[in-house]
mmCIF file of C-alpha atoms and ligand atoms in Angstrom:
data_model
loop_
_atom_site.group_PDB
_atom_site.id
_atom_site.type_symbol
_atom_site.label_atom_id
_atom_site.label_comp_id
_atom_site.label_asym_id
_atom_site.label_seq_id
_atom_site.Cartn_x
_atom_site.Cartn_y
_atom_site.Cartn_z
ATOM 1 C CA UNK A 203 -8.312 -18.962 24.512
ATOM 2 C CA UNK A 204 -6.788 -17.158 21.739
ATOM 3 C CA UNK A 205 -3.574 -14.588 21.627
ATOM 4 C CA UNK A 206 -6.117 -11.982 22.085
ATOM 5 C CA UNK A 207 -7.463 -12.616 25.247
ATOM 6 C CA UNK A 208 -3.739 -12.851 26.970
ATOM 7 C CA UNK A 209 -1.838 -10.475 24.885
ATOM 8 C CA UNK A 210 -1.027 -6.785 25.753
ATOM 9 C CA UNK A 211 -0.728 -4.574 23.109
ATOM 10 C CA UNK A 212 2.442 -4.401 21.359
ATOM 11 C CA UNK A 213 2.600 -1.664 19.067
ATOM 12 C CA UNK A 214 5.264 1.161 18.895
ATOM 13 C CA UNK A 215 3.092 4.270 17.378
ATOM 14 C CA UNK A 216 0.315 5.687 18.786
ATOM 15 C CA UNK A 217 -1.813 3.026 17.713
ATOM 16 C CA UNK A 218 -5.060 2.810 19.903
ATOM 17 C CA UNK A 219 -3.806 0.273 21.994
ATOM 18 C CA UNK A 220 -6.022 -2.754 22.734
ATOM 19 C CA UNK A 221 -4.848 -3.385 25.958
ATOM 20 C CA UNK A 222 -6.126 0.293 27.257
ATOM 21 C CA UNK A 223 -9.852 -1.230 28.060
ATOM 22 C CA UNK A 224 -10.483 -3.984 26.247
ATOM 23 C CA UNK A 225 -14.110 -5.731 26.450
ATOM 24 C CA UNK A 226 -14.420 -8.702 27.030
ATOM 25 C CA UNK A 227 -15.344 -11.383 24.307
ATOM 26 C CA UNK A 228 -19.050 -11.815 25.116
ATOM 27 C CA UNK A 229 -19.272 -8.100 25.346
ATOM 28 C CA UNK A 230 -17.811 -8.026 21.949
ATOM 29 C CA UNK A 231 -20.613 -10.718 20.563
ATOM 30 C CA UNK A 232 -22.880 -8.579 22.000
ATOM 31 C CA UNK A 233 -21.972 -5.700 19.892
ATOM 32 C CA UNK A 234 -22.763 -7.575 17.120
ATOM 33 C CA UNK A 235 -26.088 -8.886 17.943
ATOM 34 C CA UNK A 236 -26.852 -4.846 18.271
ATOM 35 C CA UNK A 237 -25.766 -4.499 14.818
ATOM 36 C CA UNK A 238 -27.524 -7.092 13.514
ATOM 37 C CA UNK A 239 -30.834 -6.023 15.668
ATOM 38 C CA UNK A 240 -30.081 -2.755 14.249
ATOM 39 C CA UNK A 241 -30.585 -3.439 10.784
ATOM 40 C CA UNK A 242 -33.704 -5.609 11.235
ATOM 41 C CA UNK A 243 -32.841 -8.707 11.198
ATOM 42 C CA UNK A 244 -33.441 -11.253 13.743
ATOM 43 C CA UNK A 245 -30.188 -12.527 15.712
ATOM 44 C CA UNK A 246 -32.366 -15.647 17.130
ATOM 45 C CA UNK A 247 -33.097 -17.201 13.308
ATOM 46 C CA UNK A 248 -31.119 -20.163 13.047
ATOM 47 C CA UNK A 249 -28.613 -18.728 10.463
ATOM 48 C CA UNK A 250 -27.656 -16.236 12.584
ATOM 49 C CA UNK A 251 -27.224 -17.276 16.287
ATOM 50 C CA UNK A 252 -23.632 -18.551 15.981
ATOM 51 C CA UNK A 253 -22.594 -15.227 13.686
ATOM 52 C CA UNK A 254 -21.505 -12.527 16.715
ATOM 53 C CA UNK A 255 -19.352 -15.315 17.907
ATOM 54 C CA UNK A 256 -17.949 -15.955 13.988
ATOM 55 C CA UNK A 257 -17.680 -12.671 13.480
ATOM 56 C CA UNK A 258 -15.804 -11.871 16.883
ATOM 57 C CA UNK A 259 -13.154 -14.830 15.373
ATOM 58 C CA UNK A 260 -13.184 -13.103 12.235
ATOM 59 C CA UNK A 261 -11.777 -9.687 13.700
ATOM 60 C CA UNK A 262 -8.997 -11.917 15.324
ATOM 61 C CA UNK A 263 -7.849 -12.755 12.497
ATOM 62 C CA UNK A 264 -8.689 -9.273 10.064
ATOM 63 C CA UNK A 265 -7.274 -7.303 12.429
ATOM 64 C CA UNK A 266 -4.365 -9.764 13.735
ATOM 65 C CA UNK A 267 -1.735 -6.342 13.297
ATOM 66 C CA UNK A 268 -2.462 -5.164 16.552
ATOM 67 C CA UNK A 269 -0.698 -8.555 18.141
ATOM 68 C CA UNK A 270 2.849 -8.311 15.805
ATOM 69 C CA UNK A 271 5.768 -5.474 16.783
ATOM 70 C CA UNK A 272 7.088 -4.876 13.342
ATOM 71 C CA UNK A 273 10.555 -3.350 14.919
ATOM 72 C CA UNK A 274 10.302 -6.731 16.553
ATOM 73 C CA UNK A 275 9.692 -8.716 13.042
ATOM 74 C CA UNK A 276 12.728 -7.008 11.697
ATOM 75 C CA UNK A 277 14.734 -7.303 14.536
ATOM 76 C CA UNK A 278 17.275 -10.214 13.315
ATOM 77 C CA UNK A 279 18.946 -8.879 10.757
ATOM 78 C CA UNK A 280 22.393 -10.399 7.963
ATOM 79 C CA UNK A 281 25.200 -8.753 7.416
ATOM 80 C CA UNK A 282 27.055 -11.003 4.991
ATOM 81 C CA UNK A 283 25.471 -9.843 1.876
ATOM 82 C CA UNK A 284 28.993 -9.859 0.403
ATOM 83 C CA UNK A 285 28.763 -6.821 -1.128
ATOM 84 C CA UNK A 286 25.110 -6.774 -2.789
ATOM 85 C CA UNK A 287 24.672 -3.408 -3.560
ATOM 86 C CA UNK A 288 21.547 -3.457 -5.597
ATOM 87 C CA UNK A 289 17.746 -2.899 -4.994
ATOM 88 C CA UNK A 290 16.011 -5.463 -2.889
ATOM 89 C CA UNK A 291 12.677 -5.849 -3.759
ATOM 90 C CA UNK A 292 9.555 -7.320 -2.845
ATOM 91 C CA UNK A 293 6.939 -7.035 -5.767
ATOM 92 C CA UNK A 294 3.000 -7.622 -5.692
ATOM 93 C CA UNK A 295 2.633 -8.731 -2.079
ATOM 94 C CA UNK A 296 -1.312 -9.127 -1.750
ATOM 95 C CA UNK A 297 -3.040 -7.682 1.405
ATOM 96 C CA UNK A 298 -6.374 -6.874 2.976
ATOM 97 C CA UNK A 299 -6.767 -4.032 5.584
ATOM 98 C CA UNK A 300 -9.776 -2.180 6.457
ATOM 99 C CA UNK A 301 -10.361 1.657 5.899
ATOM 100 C CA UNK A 302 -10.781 3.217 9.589
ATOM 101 C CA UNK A 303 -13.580 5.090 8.507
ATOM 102 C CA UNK A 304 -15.758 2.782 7.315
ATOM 103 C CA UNK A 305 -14.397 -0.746 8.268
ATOM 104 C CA UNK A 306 -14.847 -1.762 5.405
ATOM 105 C CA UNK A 307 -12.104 -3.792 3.568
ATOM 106 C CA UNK A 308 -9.081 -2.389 1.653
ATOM 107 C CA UNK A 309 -7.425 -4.902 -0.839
ATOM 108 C CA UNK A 310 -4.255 -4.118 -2.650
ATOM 109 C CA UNK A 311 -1.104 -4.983 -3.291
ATOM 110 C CA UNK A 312 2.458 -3.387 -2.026
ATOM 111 C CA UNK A 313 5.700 -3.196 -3.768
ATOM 112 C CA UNK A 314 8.481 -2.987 -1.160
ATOM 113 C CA UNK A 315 12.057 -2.048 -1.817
ATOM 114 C CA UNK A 316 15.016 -1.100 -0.115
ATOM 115 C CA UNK A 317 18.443 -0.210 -1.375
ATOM 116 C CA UNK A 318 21.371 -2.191 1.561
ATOM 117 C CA UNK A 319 23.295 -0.208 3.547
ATOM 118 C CA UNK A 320 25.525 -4.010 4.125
ATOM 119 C CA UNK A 321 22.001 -5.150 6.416
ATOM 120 C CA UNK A 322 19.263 -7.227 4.670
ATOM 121 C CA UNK A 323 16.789 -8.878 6.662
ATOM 122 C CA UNK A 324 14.440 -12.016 5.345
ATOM 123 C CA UNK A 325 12.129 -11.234 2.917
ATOM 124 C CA UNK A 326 9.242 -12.772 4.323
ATOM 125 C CA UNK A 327 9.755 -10.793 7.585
ATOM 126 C CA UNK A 328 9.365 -7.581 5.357
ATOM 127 C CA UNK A 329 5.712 -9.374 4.003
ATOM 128 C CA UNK A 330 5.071 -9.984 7.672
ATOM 129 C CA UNK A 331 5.630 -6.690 8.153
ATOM 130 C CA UNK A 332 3.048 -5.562 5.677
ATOM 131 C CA UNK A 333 0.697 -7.554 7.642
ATOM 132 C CA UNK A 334 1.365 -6.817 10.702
ATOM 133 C CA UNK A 335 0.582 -3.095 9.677
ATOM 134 C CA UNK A 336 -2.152 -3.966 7.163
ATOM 135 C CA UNK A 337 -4.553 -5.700 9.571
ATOM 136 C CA UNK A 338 -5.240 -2.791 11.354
ATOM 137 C CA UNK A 339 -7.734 -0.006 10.861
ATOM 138 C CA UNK A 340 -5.980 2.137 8.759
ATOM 139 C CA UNK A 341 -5.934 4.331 5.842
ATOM 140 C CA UNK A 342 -3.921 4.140 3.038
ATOM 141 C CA UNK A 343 -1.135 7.273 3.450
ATOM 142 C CA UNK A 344 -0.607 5.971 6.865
ATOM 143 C CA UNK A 345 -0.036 2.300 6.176
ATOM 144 C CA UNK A 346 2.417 3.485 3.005
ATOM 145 C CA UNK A 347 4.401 5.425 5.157
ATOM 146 C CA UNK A 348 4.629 3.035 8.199
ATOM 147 C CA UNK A 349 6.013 0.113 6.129
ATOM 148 C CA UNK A 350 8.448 2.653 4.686
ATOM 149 C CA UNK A 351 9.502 3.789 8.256
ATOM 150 C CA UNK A 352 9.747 0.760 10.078
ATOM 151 C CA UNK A 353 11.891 -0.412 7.252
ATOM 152 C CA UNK A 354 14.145 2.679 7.397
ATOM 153 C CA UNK A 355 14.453 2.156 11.479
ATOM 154 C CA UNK A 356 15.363 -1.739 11.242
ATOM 155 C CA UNK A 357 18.310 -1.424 8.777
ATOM 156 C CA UNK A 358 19.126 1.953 8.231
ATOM 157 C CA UNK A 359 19.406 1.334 4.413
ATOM 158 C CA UNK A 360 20.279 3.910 2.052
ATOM 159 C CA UNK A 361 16.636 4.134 0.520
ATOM 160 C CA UNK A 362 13.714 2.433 0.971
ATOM 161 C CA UNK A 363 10.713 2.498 -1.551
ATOM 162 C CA UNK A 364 7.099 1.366 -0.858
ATOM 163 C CA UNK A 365 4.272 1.622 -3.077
ATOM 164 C CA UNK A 366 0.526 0.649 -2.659
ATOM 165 C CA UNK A 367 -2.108 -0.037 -4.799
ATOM 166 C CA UNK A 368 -5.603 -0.883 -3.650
ATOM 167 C CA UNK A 369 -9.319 -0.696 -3.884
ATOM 168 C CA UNK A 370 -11.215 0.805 -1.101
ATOM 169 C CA UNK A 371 -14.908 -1.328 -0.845
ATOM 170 C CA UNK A 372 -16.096 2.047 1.231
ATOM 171 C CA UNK A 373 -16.021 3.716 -2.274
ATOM 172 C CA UNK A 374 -16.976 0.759 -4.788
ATOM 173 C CA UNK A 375 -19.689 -0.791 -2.400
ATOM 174 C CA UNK A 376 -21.217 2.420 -1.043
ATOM 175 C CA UNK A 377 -20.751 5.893 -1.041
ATOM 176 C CA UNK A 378 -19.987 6.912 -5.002
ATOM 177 C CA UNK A 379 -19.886 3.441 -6.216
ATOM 178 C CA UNK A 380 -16.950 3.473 -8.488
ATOM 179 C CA UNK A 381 -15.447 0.311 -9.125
ATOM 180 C CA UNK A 382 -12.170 -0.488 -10.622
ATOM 181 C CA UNK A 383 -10.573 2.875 -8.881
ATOM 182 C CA UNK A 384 -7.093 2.043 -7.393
ATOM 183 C CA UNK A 385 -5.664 4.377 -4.922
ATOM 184 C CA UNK A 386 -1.918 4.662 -5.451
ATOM 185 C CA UNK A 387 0.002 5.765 -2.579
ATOM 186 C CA UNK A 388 3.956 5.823 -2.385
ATOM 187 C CA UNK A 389 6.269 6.635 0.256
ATOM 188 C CA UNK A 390 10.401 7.249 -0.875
ATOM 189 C CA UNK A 391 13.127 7.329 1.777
ATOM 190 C CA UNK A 392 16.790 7.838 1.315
ATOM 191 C CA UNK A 393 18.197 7.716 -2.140
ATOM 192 C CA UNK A 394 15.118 6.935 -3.994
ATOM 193 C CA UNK A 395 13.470 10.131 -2.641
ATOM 194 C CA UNK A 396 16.725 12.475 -3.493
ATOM 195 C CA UNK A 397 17.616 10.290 -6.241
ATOM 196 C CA UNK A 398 15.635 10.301 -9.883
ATOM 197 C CA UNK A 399 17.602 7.362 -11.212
ATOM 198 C CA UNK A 400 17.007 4.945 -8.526
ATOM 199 C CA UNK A 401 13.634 6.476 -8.301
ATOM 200 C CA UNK A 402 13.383 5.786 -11.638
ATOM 201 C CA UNK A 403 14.759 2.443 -11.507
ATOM 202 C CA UNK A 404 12.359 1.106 -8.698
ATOM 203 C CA UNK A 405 8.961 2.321 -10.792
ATOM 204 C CA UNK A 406 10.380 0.482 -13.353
ATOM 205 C CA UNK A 407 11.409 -2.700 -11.830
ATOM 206 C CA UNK A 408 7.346 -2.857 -10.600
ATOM 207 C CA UNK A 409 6.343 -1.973 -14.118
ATOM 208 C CA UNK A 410 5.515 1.631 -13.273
ATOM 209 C CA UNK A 411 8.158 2.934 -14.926
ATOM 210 C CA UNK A 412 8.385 4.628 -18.428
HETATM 211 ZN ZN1 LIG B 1496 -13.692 4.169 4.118
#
């Protein structure tokens, strides 16, 4: 049995929340047997009897968000940062999310940066954190913005930064077929949204800058 079958929702937006009426697994495998009769294939060849149940696993783990509290992630917090008054930042973190209008994957990277107000926290919790909001259905602007947020809530810095870049596979694999399009999205708390310099200093410390 995995976390999925047990768990109740955790999330703290208005996330559709898994827990409202969740299906059971087999009804779930079942879905996917439909998609696969759908596009004319046969579900009973032998390549493809075990797939609904694969890709029912898969989903646990793609969209594995829904199951992680971020407030909660960033919950245990340090204090003695003896006077670091600097940017912290986390540069290039990899991560895959799907577009919620296709479901289709969204791969990027995010550049994460927050300026202490005397609280840091871990800096893997803040790459858990782009997880736990990444592997969700999502779209870009809202992902961006929720990192940023949660961030801002947990520590109350005096800025926080986030910036994603990323390839949507709903445009390069269908649709208008472009390929090698990024999709920048940023979201600027604080100082570095009232502030050019440190605005300035973040694009620069992530190679944006000029
Ligand atoms: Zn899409």
């Amino acid at each position: 049995m995995s976390p999925y079958d047990t768990a109740v929702a955790k999330t703290q937006d208005t996330e559709p929340a898994i827990a409202r009426r969740k299906p059971t697994r087999e009804q779930a495998e079942r879905a996917v047997r439909t998609l696969i009769e759908w596009i004319g294939e046969d579900p009973e060849r032998e390549g493809l009897t075990d797939t609904p149940a694969r890709v029912v696993r898969s989903y646990e783990e793609l969209f594995g968000g829904y199951l992680h509290d971020p407030a909660e992630l960033l919950a245990r917090t340090f204090e003695e940062v003896a006077s670091y008054d600097e940017i912290v930042l986390l540069k290039g973190v990899r991560f895959e999310s799907f577009c919620e209008h296709h479901m289709l994957p969204i791969v990027g990277v995010a550049h994460v940066a927050y300026f202490p107000r005397g609280r840091v926290v871990g800096i893997s919790k803040l790459a858990r954190v782009i997880d736990a909001y990444a592997k969700r259905m999502q779209i870009q602007e809202r992902l961006t913005a929720q990192i940023a947020e949660s961030i801002q809530s947990a520590l109350d810095p005096i800025g926080v930064a986030v910036m994603i870049e990323s390839e949507h596979q709903c445009m390069s694999a269908r649709g208008v077929h472009k390929q090698g399009v990024s999709m920048v999205t940023t979201r600027m708390l604080g100082c570095f949204k009232d502030d050019p310099e440190r605005r300035r200093e973040f694009l620069q410390l992530i190679g944006q800058g000029g």
